[in-house]
mmCIF file of C-alpha atoms in Angstrom:
data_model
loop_
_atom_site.group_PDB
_atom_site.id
_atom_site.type_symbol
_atom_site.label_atom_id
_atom_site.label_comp_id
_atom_site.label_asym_id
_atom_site.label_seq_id
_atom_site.Cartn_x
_atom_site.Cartn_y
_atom_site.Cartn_z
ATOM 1 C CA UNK A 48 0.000 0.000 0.000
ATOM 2 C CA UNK A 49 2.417 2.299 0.761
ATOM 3 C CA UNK A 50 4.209 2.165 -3.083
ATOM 4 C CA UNK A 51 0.847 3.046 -4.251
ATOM 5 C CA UNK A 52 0.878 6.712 -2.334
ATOM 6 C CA UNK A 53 4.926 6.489 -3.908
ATOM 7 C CA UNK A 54 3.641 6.121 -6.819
ATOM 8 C CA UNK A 55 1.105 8.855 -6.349
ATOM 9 C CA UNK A 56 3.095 11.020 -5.038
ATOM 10 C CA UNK A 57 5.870 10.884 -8.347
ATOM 11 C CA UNK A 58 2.988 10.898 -10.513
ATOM 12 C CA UNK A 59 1.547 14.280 -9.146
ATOM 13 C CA UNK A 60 5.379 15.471 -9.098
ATOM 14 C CA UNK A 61 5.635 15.408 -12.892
ATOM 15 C CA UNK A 62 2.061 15.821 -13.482
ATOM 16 C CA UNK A 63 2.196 19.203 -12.229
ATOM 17 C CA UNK A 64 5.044 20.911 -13.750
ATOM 18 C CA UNK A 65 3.910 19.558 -17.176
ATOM 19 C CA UNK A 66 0.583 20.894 -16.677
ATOM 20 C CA UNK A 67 2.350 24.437 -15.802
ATOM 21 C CA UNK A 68 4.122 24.047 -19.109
ATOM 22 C CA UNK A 69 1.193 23.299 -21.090
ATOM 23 C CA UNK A 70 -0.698 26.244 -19.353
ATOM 24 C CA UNK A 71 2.179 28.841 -19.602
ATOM 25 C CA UNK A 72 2.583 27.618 -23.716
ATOM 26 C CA UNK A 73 -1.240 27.872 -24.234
ATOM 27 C CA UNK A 74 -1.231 31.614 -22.028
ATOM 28 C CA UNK A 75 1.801 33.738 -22.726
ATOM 29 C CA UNK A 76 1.646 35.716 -25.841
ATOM 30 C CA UNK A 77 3.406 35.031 -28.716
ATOM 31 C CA UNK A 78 5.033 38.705 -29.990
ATOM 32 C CA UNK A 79 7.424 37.770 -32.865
ATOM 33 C CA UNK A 80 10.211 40.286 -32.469
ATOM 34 C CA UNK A 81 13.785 40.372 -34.194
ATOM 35 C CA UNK A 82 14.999 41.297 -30.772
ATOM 36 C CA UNK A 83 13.694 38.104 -29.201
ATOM 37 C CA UNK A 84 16.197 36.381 -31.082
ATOM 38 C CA UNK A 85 19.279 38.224 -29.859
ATOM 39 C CA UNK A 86 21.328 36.896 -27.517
ATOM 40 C CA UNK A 87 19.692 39.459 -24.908
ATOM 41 C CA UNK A 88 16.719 40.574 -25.074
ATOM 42 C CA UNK A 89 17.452 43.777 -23.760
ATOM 43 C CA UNK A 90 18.664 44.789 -27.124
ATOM 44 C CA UNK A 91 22.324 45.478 -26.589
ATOM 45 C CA UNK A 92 24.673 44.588 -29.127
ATOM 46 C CA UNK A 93 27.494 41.976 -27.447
ATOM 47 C CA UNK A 94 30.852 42.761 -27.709
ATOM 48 C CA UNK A 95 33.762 40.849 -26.719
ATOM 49 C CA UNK A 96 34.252 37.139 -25.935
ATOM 50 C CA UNK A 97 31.711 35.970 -23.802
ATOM 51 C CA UNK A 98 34.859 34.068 -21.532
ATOM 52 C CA UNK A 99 35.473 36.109 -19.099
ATOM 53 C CA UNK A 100 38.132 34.861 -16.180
ATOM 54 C CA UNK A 101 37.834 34.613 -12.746
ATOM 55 C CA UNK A 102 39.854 34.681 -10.119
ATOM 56 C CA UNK A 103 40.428 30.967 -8.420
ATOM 57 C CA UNK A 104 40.621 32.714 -4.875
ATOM 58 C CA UNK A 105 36.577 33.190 -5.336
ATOM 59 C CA UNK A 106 35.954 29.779 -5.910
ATOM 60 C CA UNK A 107 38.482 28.736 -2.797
ATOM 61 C CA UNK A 108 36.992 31.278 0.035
ATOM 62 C CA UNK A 109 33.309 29.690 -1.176
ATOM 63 C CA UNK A 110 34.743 26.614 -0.629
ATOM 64 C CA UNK A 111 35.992 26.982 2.891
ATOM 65 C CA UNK A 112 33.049 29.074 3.734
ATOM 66 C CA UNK A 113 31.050 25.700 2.677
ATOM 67 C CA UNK A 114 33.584 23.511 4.771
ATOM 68 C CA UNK A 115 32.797 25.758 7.467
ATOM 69 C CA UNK A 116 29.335 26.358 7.195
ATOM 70 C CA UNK A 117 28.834 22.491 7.538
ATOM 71 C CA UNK A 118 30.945 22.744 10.844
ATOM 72 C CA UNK A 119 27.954 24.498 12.301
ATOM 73 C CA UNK A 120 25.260 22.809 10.904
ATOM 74 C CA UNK A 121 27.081 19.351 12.598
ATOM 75 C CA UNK A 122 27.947 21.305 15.649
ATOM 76 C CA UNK A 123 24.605 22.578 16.402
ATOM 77 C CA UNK A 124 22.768 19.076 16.687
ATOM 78 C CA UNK A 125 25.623 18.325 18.917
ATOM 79 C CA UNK A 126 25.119 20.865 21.054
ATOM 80 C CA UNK A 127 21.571 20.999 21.766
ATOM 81 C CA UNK A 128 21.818 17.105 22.599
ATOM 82 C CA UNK A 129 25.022 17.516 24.860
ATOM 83 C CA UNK A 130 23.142 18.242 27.700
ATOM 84 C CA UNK A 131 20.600 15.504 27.479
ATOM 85 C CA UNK A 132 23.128 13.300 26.727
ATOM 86 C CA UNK A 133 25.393 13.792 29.944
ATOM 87 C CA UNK A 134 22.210 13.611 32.150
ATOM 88 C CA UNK A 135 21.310 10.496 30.372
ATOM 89 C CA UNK A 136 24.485 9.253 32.072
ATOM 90 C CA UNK A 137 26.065 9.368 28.880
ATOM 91 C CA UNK A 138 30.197 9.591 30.123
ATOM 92 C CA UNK A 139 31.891 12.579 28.845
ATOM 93 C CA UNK A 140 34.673 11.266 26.868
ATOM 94 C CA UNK A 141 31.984 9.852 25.005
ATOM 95 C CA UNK A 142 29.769 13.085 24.394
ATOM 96 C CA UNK A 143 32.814 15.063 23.498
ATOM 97 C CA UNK A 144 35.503 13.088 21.908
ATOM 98 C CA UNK A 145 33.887 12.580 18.822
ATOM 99 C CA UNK A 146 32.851 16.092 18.181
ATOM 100 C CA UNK A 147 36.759 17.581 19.404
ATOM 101 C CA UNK A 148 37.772 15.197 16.479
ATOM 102 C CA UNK A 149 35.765 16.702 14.146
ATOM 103 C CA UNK A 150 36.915 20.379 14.877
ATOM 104 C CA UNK A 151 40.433 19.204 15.119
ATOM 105 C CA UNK A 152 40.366 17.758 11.653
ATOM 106 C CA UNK A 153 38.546 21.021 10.563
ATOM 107 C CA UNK A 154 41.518 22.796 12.443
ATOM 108 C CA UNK A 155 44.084 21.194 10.610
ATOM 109 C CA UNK A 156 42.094 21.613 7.258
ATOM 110 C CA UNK A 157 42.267 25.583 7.678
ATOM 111 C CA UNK A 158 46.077 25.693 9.210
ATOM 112 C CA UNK A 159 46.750 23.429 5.904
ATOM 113 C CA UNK A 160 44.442 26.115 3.772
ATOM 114 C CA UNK A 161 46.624 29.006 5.647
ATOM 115 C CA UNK A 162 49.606 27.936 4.796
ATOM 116 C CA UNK A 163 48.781 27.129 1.143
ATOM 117 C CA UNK A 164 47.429 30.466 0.790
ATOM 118 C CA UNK A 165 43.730 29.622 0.175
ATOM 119 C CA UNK A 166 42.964 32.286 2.852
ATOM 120 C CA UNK A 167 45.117 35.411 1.706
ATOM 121 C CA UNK A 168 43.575 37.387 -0.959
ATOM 122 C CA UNK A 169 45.287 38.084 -4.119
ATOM 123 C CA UNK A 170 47.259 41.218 -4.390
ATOM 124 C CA UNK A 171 47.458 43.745 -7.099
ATOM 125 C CA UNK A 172 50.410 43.503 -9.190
ATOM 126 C CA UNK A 173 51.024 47.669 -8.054
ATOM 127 C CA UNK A 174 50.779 46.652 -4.326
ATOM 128 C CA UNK A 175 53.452 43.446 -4.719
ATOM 129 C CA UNK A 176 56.245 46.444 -6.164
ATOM 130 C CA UNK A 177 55.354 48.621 -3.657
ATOM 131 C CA UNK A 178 56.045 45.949 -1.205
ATOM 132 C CA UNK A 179 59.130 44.871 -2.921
ATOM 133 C CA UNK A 180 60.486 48.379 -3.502
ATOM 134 C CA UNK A 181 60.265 48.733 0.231
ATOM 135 C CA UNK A 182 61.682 45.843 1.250
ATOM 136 C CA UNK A 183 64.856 46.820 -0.691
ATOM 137 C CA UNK A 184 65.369 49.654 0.309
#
């Protein structure tokens, strides 16, 4: 019985974002433009390569700050059942080994980032000779 309400359930889950496809289709009106067939719509002309480059330090502070951000979300749980735990006569080593592990791997994971330099922001190429120029004399 209960792969029937599965079943069900996936059924209305497709059923009803085809049905808002078929609406919106059948609904929106259909304006033939030459600028609707531009790459934007907004009729500006593109210039330029459309690659533009990034910077990798972007992509490596979003990735600690989703390293981290997990941290908390596994800390919190943790936290709220600490208590209850060590009046459940739960021993302490128990209740707090596992999560000091955690951070400690964490720890090392950002001393290891640190010294890598997935941390330190980029420098402009003017701020690097300034910093040189001083440095010699």
């Amino acid at each position: 019985m209960s792969w029937l309400a599965i079943g069900a359930l996936a059924l209305v889950g497709i059923a009803i974002p085809l049905a808002m496809i078929v609406v919106s289709a059948l609904l929106r009106p259909a304006v033939p433009e030459s600028g609707k067939k531009t790459t934007y719509e907004s009729g500006e002309i593109p210039t330029g390569s459309g690659r533009v480059q990034l910077n990798i330090q972007y992509y490596m502070v979003a990735l600690l700050f989703v390293v981290f951000d997990i941290e908390t979300v596994m800390i919190f749980p943790w936290a709220v059942m600490y208590r209850s735990a060590l009046d459940a006569g739960v021993p302490l080593s128990q209740a707090i080994l596992p999560m000091l592990l955690f951070v400690g791997i964490l720890v090392v994971g950002l001393v290891w980032a640190w010294r890598v330099g997935a941390v330190q922001w980029t420098r402009s190429l003017r701020a690097a000779t300034r910093k040189t120029e001083r440095q010699n004399s």
